């Protein structure tokens, strides 16, 4: 929008320092592994060396007898979990499978699958003792590739797994295909027959990891009275509690989850892995127990995002996209539940395509159970679609951005599920990209090329609760329950200050434990600044209303004659009667007691958002190295509450996407052994690998939020895979359809072409 | 296992502790001395989250055995601020929004401090090269590089 249309805000749009900033630059902030309850002991998990095997027996006697060992746990210590599905942010989890994933009972489904655990006074003793546990395995055939797993004669991970679709079972014999989704519209055959140009291509991507720097860790104290305290690094303390309550079969109220600072999550810190095991070890040892994963355990045993195989056929007619036939197969990992349906729903979102047929398959393979990773499902889908769109634009001789604009979704365009888009900002992003200095500059020189790509993410609403206590000195305490992954304490405090008309410095924010605030869903789906922000705004309105009621009584006027505006109360019928926020706060005790605002809600009106990225690269044909020369990320965020933190989200997402495009992959050998389970071999971008990432913030306000917030965190990881691939195609004249586009792949491909 | 007594200087004060030969400096800092500001990200020297200064050299505390530090001078993130006066790097990280989750921040500040004390005029390229031993997954590094540049200017100004 233009500056003239934008509402003028006092606090929103400024760049104050985050409330948790000083603690984090001085080393005082306490992250998951920094919990130190009295009497703390440490544990270690024993993991499967096989990618697929039946567990015949587990003999823990030697470990139990090892000097210094306090407790040993196996799946026999876990109660039987119910076979039901619990919503978990953007994903859902079957609790029986969750329980089996936490400690395998009869079968291991991937290398690194937890089998047993030991607690001891020192982690070294626990590790030595764990090695003395004897597990007898019967190895089973392994299946690792998504398309191979779909074949009729593929080894089965679960002999009871039947394919489901739309809540119904659609197969009569077991397979590795857990579910199928389908979206159909228009007449695809006819559109292809009448098209000016058709492009058809197959794409693959490998499993990649979120790569948060803080490994999973959990500390649990189980008291003899059954009260359980958990120090967790989690994107959602309540989701952690809910999973734990279910796996342990304990009432939710007996479990208190204390959210420690989270050292990166990106979706990966929503499932529980260690908490139930630490709980069992604590119950058996009588001590608080901390379990922390090594980096290789994080890679092998937590949830990466799916490897995918995607077939795309597109048609253009009259200068725009007219038809799409898409087939997506996503690896779920060891248990069902990949992000394929999100991939299928987001893939065509940027475009108004009349004719489409989309099939998606959720497929189990002998790899770790996948978890959410930033816009789960969408980046791989965009990698495939946006390359094909690029190819189609070239085929008809159109500018790639102009072709996208001509085909773009806008308000009222129907998504593939039939729902019309509310106000969205894809066209605004495309125009901002076209007008950017970057896109208007020439790209010159040998082996250099430019690529563009768009991407979409729904953004989420879900549940939030907050309370705001007004202190008699005019300061306020905001108590919320959304894990702060990136500065949301600041974005929430800013909205509260804006809504109450007070200063940011008057707000103190606490992310509370599960006993101290109402339910909050996970910090995921880019929802916190939007949905918890909505709750904060409602709590502010609650305070305003309470203050108006009190002022009316004080002044002897009617309540509707009292106006709250810009941090002050005034009487519309008597100009002499005014009170500041602080003045009213000071009179709390005389006017009815403490003033506390509260809100709890299920947020509707989440604003889906788009981004368009531009990448310039140079490819060294000798070494295959790709240098990103220049990168610009354009994104509609609705309204940027704290622009610096929004820029940071966009830059960070783009960096992850660049790593995904060029280097990152789970590299398995034929037996299902992950060959690169370290930061040395799983090559994430360093400061030296990246250019400065320029950001262009587009603000098309979300009508579903009082300040227009859409959410910012996930969209930026969607376009980079394709933007980089399109740039490499421009530079080399060859289209790479498999990720990562690593130096080896480039050298081999270009050499082969010669 | 038999423990060895170690005496060292830690953040400007004398310290002594007992450690097993297999314990890393990182483990002793965090679990024995209670200094949890130094973070564990990988424990094999690849991520830099446990960066500390050892006798004026930048090292990964996970790759140093605690018994090696007898007589050494160690600086951790807890010793970077001067009382309640933040170091220019700490202030610059706040003002440039150079942290998101914050787990890598102590390591970056220690590593950047080691650079700027030698080369306050370090170029962007040089900063990116020097910091390539520290992984950040949240920021894409741009704001970290800008914060280091800003702190360099300030440190030079206060030194002259």
Coordinates of N, CA and C in Angstrom, one line a residue, chain A residues 15 17-18 20-22 24-31 33-34 36 42 122-125 128 209-215 261-264 266 292-295 373-374 484-487 642-645 647-649 651-653 655-656 659 664 678-680 682 684-688 690-693, chain B residues 1 20 22-24 27 29-32 34-44 46-47 49 77-81 83 86 89-91 93-106 108-109 124-143 145-146:
Chain A
X15 N 11.5 0.1 16.1 CA 12.5 -1.0 16.2 C 13.1 -1.0 17.6
X17 N 14.5 -2.5 21.3 CA 15.3 -3.7 21.6 C 14.4 -4.7 22.4
X18 N 14.6 -5.9 22.1 CA 13.7 -7.0 22.6 C 13.9 -7.1 24.1
X20 N 14.2 -9.7 26.0 CA 15.1 -10.8 26.4 C 16.5 -10.5 25.8
X21 N 16.7 -9.4 25.2 CA 18.0 -9.1 24.5 C 19.2 -9.1 25.4
X22 N 19.2 -8.4 26.5 CA 20.4 -8.3 27.3 C 20.7 -9.7 27.9
X24 N 20.3 -12.4 26.5 CA 20.9 -13.3 25.5 C 22.2 -12.8 25.0
X25 N 22.6 -11.6 25.1 CA 24.0 -11.2 24.7 C 25.0 -11.3 25.9
X26 N 24.5 -11.6 27.1 CA 25.4 -11.7 28.2 C 25.5 -13.1 28.7
X27 N 24.8 -14.0 28.1 CA 25.0 -15.4 28.5 C 24.1 -15.8 29.6
X28 N 23.2 -14.9 30.1 CA 22.4 -15.2 31.2 C 21.1 -16.0 30.9
X29 N 20.7 -15.8 29.6 CA 19.4 -16.5 29.2 C 19.5 -18.0 29.4
X30 N 18.5 -18.6 29.9 CA 18.6 -20.0 30.2 C 17.8 -20.8 29.1
X31 N 18.6 -21.6 28.4 CA 18.0 -22.5 27.3 C 17.8 -23.8 27.9
X33 N 19.2 -26.8 28.0 CA 20.2 -27.5 28.7 C 20.8 -26.8 29.8
X34 N 20.3 -25.6 30.1 CA 20.8 -24.8 31.2 C 20.0 -24.9 32.5
X36 N 19.0 -26.4 35.9 CA 19.9 -27.0 37.0 C 19.1 -27.3 38.2
X42 N 22.1 -37.3 34.9 CA 22.1 -37.3 33.4 C 21.8 -38.6 32.8
X122 N 26.7 -39.2 36.1 CA 27.4 -38.5 35.0 C 27.0 -39.1 33.6
X123 N 27.0 -38.2 32.6 CA 26.6 -38.6 31.3 C 27.6 -39.7 30.8
X124 N 28.8 -39.6 31.2 CA 29.8 -40.6 30.7 C 29.5 -42.0 31.2
X125 N 29.1 -42.0 32.5 CA 28.8 -43.3 33.1 C 27.5 -43.9 32.4
X128 N 28.5 -45.3 29.1 CA 29.2 -46.6 29.2 C 28.2 -47.7 29.5
X209 N 17.2 -31.1 7.2 CA 16.9 -30.9 8.6 C 16.8 -29.4 8.9
X210 N 16.0 -29.1 9.9 CA 15.8 -27.7 10.4 C 17.2 -27.1 10.8
X211 N 18.0 -27.9 11.4 CA 19.4 -27.4 11.7 C 19.5 -26.4 12.8
X212 N 18.5 -26.4 13.7 CA 18.6 -25.5 14.9 C 19.9 -25.9 15.6
X213 N 20.5 -24.8 16.2 CA 21.9 -25.0 16.8 C 21.7 -25.7 18.2
X214 N 20.6 -25.5 18.9 CA 20.5 -26.2 20.2 C 19.9 -27.6 20.0
X215 N 20.6 -28.6 20.4 CA 20.1 -30.0 20.3 C 18.9 -30.1 21.2
X261 N 14.3 -21.0 27.2 CA 14.6 -20.4 25.9 C 14.8 -21.5 24.9
X262 N 14.4 -21.2 23.7 CA 14.5 -22.2 22.6 C 15.6 -21.8 21.6
X263 N 16.5 -22.7 21.5 CA 17.7 -22.4 20.6 C 17.4 -22.8 19.2
X264 N 16.3 -22.3 18.6 CA 16.0 -22.6 17.3 C 15.0 -23.8 17.2
X266 N 12.1 -24.0 14.2 CA 11.7 -24.0 12.8 C 10.7 -25.1 12.5
X292 N 20.1 -35.1 26.9 CA 20.5 -34.2 25.8 C 21.0 -35.0 24.6
X293 N 20.5 -34.7 23.4 CA 21.0 -35.4 22.2 C 22.3 -34.8 21.8
X294 N 23.2 -35.7 21.3 CA 24.3 -35.3 20.5 C 23.9 -34.8 19.2
X295 N 24.8 -34.1 18.5 CA 24.4 -33.6 17.2 C 24.0 -34.7 16.2
X373 N 8.9 -28.4 9.2 CA 10.0 -27.5 8.9 C 9.5 -26.3 8.1
X374 N 9.4 -25.2 8.8 CA 9.2 -23.9 8.2 C 8.3 -24.0 6.9
X484 N 9.0 -17.9 22.7 CA 9.6 -16.8 21.9 C 10.8 -17.4 21.1
X485 N 10.6 -17.6 19.8 CA 11.7 -18.2 19.0 C 12.5 -17.2 18.3
X486 N 12.1 -15.9 18.3 CA 12.7 -15.0 17.4 C 12.4 -13.5 17.7
X487 N 11.9 -13.2 18.9 CA 11.6 -11.8 19.2 C 10.1 -11.5 19.4
X642 N 7.6 -5.1 14.0 CA 8.9 -4.7 14.3 C 9.7 -5.0 13.0
X643 N 9.9 -4.0 12.2 CA 10.5 -4.3 10.8 C 11.9 -5.0 10.9
X644 N 12.7 -4.7 11.9 CA 14.0 -5.3 11.9 C 13.9 -6.8 12.1
X645 N 12.9 -7.2 13.0 CA 12.8 -8.6 13.3 C 12.1 -9.3 12.1
X647 N 12.6 -8.4 8.9 CA 13.7 -8.5 8.0 C 14.6 -9.7 8.3
X648 N 14.8 -9.9 9.6 CA 15.6 -11.0 10.1 C 14.9 -12.4 9.8
X649 N 13.6 -12.4 9.9 CA 12.9 -13.6 9.5 C 13.0 -13.9 8.0
X651 N 15.4 -12.9 6.0 CA 16.8 -13.2 5.7 C 17.1 -14.7 6.1
X652 N 16.6 -15.0 7.3 CA 16.9 -16.3 7.8 C 16.3 -17.4 7.0
X653 N 15.0 -17.2 6.6 CA 14.3 -18.2 5.8 C 15.0 -18.3 4.4
X655 N 18.1 -17.8 3.8 CA 19.4 -18.5 4.0 C 19.2 -20.0 4.1
X656 N 18.1 -20.4 4.8 CA 17.9 -21.8 4.9 C 17.5 -22.4 3.5
X659 N 20.6 -22.8 1.4 CA 21.3 -24.1 1.8 C 20.7 -25.3 1.3
X664 N 22.4 -28.9 1.2 CA 21.9 -29.7 2.3 C 21.1 -31.0 1.8
X678 N 26.6 -34.9 10.8 CA 27.3 -33.9 11.6 C 27.3 -32.6 10.8
X679 N 27.5 -31.5 11.5 CA 27.5 -30.2 10.9 C 28.7 -30.0 9.9
X680 N 29.7 -30.9 10.0 CA 30.8 -30.8 9.1 C 30.3 -31.4 7.7
X682 N 26.9 -32.3 6.9 CA 25.6 -31.8 6.6 C 25.9 -30.3 6.5
X684 N 25.5 -26.7 6.2 CA 24.6 -25.5 6.3 C 25.4 -24.3 5.9
X685 N 24.8 -23.3 5.3 CA 25.5 -22.1 4.9 C 26.2 -21.4 6.1
X686 N 27.4 -21.0 5.9 CA 28.2 -20.1 6.8 C 28.1 -18.7 6.4
X687 N 28.6 -17.8 7.2 CA 28.6 -16.4 6.9 C 29.3 -16.1 5.5
X688 N 30.3 -17.0 5.3 CA 31.1 -16.8 4.0 C 30.4 -17.2 2.8
X690 N 27.2 -16.8 2.0 CA 26.0 -16.0 1.7 C 26.4 -14.6 1.4
X691 N 25.6 -13.9 0.5 CA 25.8 -12.5 0.3 C 24.8 -11.8 1.4
X692 N 24.9 -10.5 1.4 CA 23.9 -9.8 2.2 C 22.5 -10.0 1.5
X693 N 21.5 -10.4 2.3 CA 20.2 -10.7 1.6 C 19.4 -9.4 1.8
Chain B
X1 N 36.1 -42.4 38.4 CA 37.4 -42.0 37.7 C 38.1 -41.0 38.5
X20 N 37.7 -34.9 35.6 CA 38.1 -36.1 35.0 C 38.9 -35.9 33.8
X22 N 38.6 -37.1 31.0 CA 37.8 -37.1 29.7 C 36.9 -35.9 29.6
X23 N 36.8 -35.1 30.6 CA 35.9 -33.9 30.6 C 36.4 -32.8 29.8
X24 N 35.6 -32.2 28.9 CA 36.0 -31.1 28.1 C 35.9 -29.8 29.0
X27 N 32.2 -28.8 29.3 CA 31.5 -29.6 30.3 C 31.8 -29.0 31.7
X29 N 32.9 -25.9 32.4 CA 32.3 -24.5 32.5 C 30.8 -24.7 32.9
X30 N 30.1 -25.5 32.1 CA 28.6 -25.6 32.2 C 28.2 -26.3 33.5
X31 N 28.8 -27.5 33.7 CA 28.2 -28.4 34.7 C 28.9 -28.3 36.1
X32 N 30.2 -27.9 36.1 CA 30.8 -27.8 37.4 C 30.9 -26.3 37.9
X34 N 29.0 -23.8 36.6 CA 27.7 -23.1 36.5 C 27.6 -21.9 35.5
X35 N 28.6 -21.9 34.6 CA 28.6 -20.8 33.6 C 28.0 -21.4 32.3
X36 N 26.7 -21.3 32.2 CA 25.9 -21.9 31.1 C 25.8 -21.0 29.9
X37 N 26.4 -19.8 30.0 CA 26.4 -18.9 28.8 C 27.1 -19.5 27.6
X38 N 28.1 -20.3 27.8 CA 28.8 -21.0 26.8 C 28.0 -22.2 26.3
X39 N 27.6 -22.2 25.1 CA 26.6 -23.2 24.6 C 27.1 -24.4 24.0
X40 N 26.4 -25.5 24.0 CA 26.7 -26.7 23.3 C 25.8 -26.9 22.1
X41 N 26.4 -26.9 20.9 CA 25.6 -27.2 19.7 C 26.0 -28.5 19.0
X42 N 27.2 -28.9 19.2 CA 27.6 -30.1 18.4 C 28.6 -30.9 19.1
X43 N 29.4 -30.3 20.0 CA 30.5 -31.0 20.8 C 31.5 -31.7 19.9
X44 N 31.7 -31.2 18.6 CA 32.8 -31.7 17.8 C 33.4 -30.6 17.0
X46 N 32.3 -28.1 15.2 CA 31.8 -27.6 13.9 C 30.9 -26.4 14.0
X47 N 30.3 -26.0 15.2 CA 29.3 -25.0 15.2 C 29.8 -23.7 15.8
X49 N 29.4 -22.6 18.8 CA 28.5 -22.1 19.9 C 29.2 -22.0 21.2
X77 N 31.6 -15.7 27.8 CA 30.6 -14.6 27.5 C 30.3 -13.9 28.8
X78 N 30.3 -14.6 29.9 CA 30.0 -14.0 31.2 C 31.0 -12.9 31.6
X79 N 32.2 -12.9 31.0 CA 33.2 -12.0 31.4 C 33.3 -10.8 30.3
X80 N 32.4 -10.8 29.4 CA 32.6 -9.8 28.3 C 32.1 -8.4 28.7
X81 N 31.0 -8.3 29.4 CA 30.5 -7.0 29.8 C 31.3 -6.5 31.0
X83 N 30.9 -5.1 34.3 CA 29.8 -4.8 35.2 C 28.5 -4.7 34.5
X86 N 27.5 -2.9 29.0 CA 27.7 -3.9 28.0 C 28.9 -3.5 27.1
X89 N 30.1 -4.8 21.3 CA 29.5 -5.8 20.5 C 28.2 -6.3 21.0
X90 N 28.1 -6.4 22.3 CA 26.8 -6.8 22.9 C 25.7 -5.7 22.6
X91 N 26.1 -4.5 22.7 CA 25.1 -3.4 22.4 C 24.8 -3.4 20.9
X93 N 24.8 -5.9 18.9 CA 23.9 -7.1 18.6 C 22.5 -6.8 18.9
X94 N 22.3 -6.0 20.0 CA 20.9 -5.7 20.4 C 20.3 -4.7 19.4
X95 N 21.1 -3.6 19.0 CA 20.6 -2.6 18.2 C 20.4 -3.0 16.7
X96 N 21.3 -3.9 16.3 CA 21.2 -4.3 14.9 C 20.3 -5.5 14.7
X97 N 19.6 -5.9 15.8 CA 18.7 -7.1 15.8 C 19.5 -8.3 15.2
X98 N 20.7 -8.5 15.8 CA 21.6 -9.6 15.2 C 21.4 -10.9 15.9
X99 N 20.3 -11.1 16.6 CA 20.0 -12.4 17.2 C 18.5 -12.7 17.1
X100 N 18.2 -13.9 16.9 CA 16.8 -14.3 16.9 C 16.6 -15.3 18.1
X101 N 17.0 -16.6 17.9 CA 16.8 -17.4 19.1 C 17.9 -17.2 20.1
X102 N 19.1 -16.8 19.7 CA 20.1 -16.4 20.7 C 21.0 -17.4 21.2
X103 N 20.9 -18.7 20.7 CA 21.7 -19.7 21.2 C 23.2 -19.6 20.7
X104 N 23.3 -19.1 19.5 CA 24.7 -18.9 18.9 C 25.3 -17.6 19.3
X105 N 24.5 -16.7 19.9 CA 25.0 -15.3 20.2 C 26.2 -15.3 21.0
X106 N 26.3 -16.0 22.2 CA 27.6 -15.9 23.0 C 28.8 -16.2 22.1
X108 N 29.2 -16.1 18.9 CA 29.5 -15.1 17.9 C 30.2 -13.9 18.5
X109 N 29.7 -13.5 19.7 CA 30.3 -12.3 20.3 C 31.7 -12.5 20.7
X124 N 33.8 -6.4 5.4 CA 32.7 -7.3 5.5 C 33.2 -8.7 5.1
X125 N 34.0 -8.8 4.0 CA 34.5 -10.1 3.6 C 35.4 -10.8 4.7
X126 N 36.2 -10.0 5.3 CA 37.0 -10.5 6.4 C 36.2 -11.0 7.6
X127 N 35.2 -10.2 7.9 CA 34.3 -10.6 9.0 C 33.6 -11.9 8.7
X128 N 33.1 -12.0 7.4 CA 32.4 -13.2 7.0 C 33.4 -14.4 7.1
X129 N 34.6 -14.2 6.7 CA 35.6 -15.3 6.7 C 35.9 -15.7 8.1
X130 N 36.1 -14.8 9.0 CA 36.5 -15.0 10.4 C 35.3 -15.8 11.1
X131 N 34.1 -15.4 10.8 CA 32.9 -15.9 11.5 C 32.4 -17.2 10.9
X132 N 33.1 -17.7 9.8 CA 32.6 -18.9 9.2 C 32.7 -20.1 10.1
X133 N 33.4 -20.0 11.2 CA 33.4 -21.1 12.2 C 32.3 -21.1 13.1
X134 N 31.4 -20.1 13.0 CA 30.3 -20.1 13.9 C 29.0 -20.2 13.0
X135 N 28.2 -21.2 13.4 CA 26.9 -21.4 12.6 C 25.8 -20.6 13.3
X136 N 25.0 -19.9 12.5 CA 23.7 -19.3 12.9 C 22.7 -19.9 12.0
X137 N 21.6 -20.3 12.5 CA 20.5 -20.9 11.6 C 19.4 -19.9 11.4
X138 N 19.3 -18.9 12.3 CA 18.2 -18.0 12.3 C 18.3 -16.8 11.4
X139 N 19.5 -16.2 11.3 CA 19.5 -14.8 10.8 C 20.0 -14.6 9.4
X140 N 20.6 -15.7 8.8 CA 21.2 -15.5 7.5 C 22.5 -14.6 7.5
X141 N 22.9 -14.3 8.8 CA 24.2 -13.6 9.1 C 24.2 -12.1 8.8
X142 N 23.4 -11.6 7.9 CA 23.5 -10.2 7.5 C 23.6 -9.2 8.7
X143 N 22.6 -9.4 9.6 CA 22.6 -8.5 10.7 C 23.7 -8.7 11.7
X145 N 26.8 -9.5 10.7 CA 27.9 -8.9 10.1 C 27.8 -7.3 10.3
X146 N 26.6 -6.8 10.1 CA 26.4 -5.4 10.4 C 26.7 -5.0 11.8

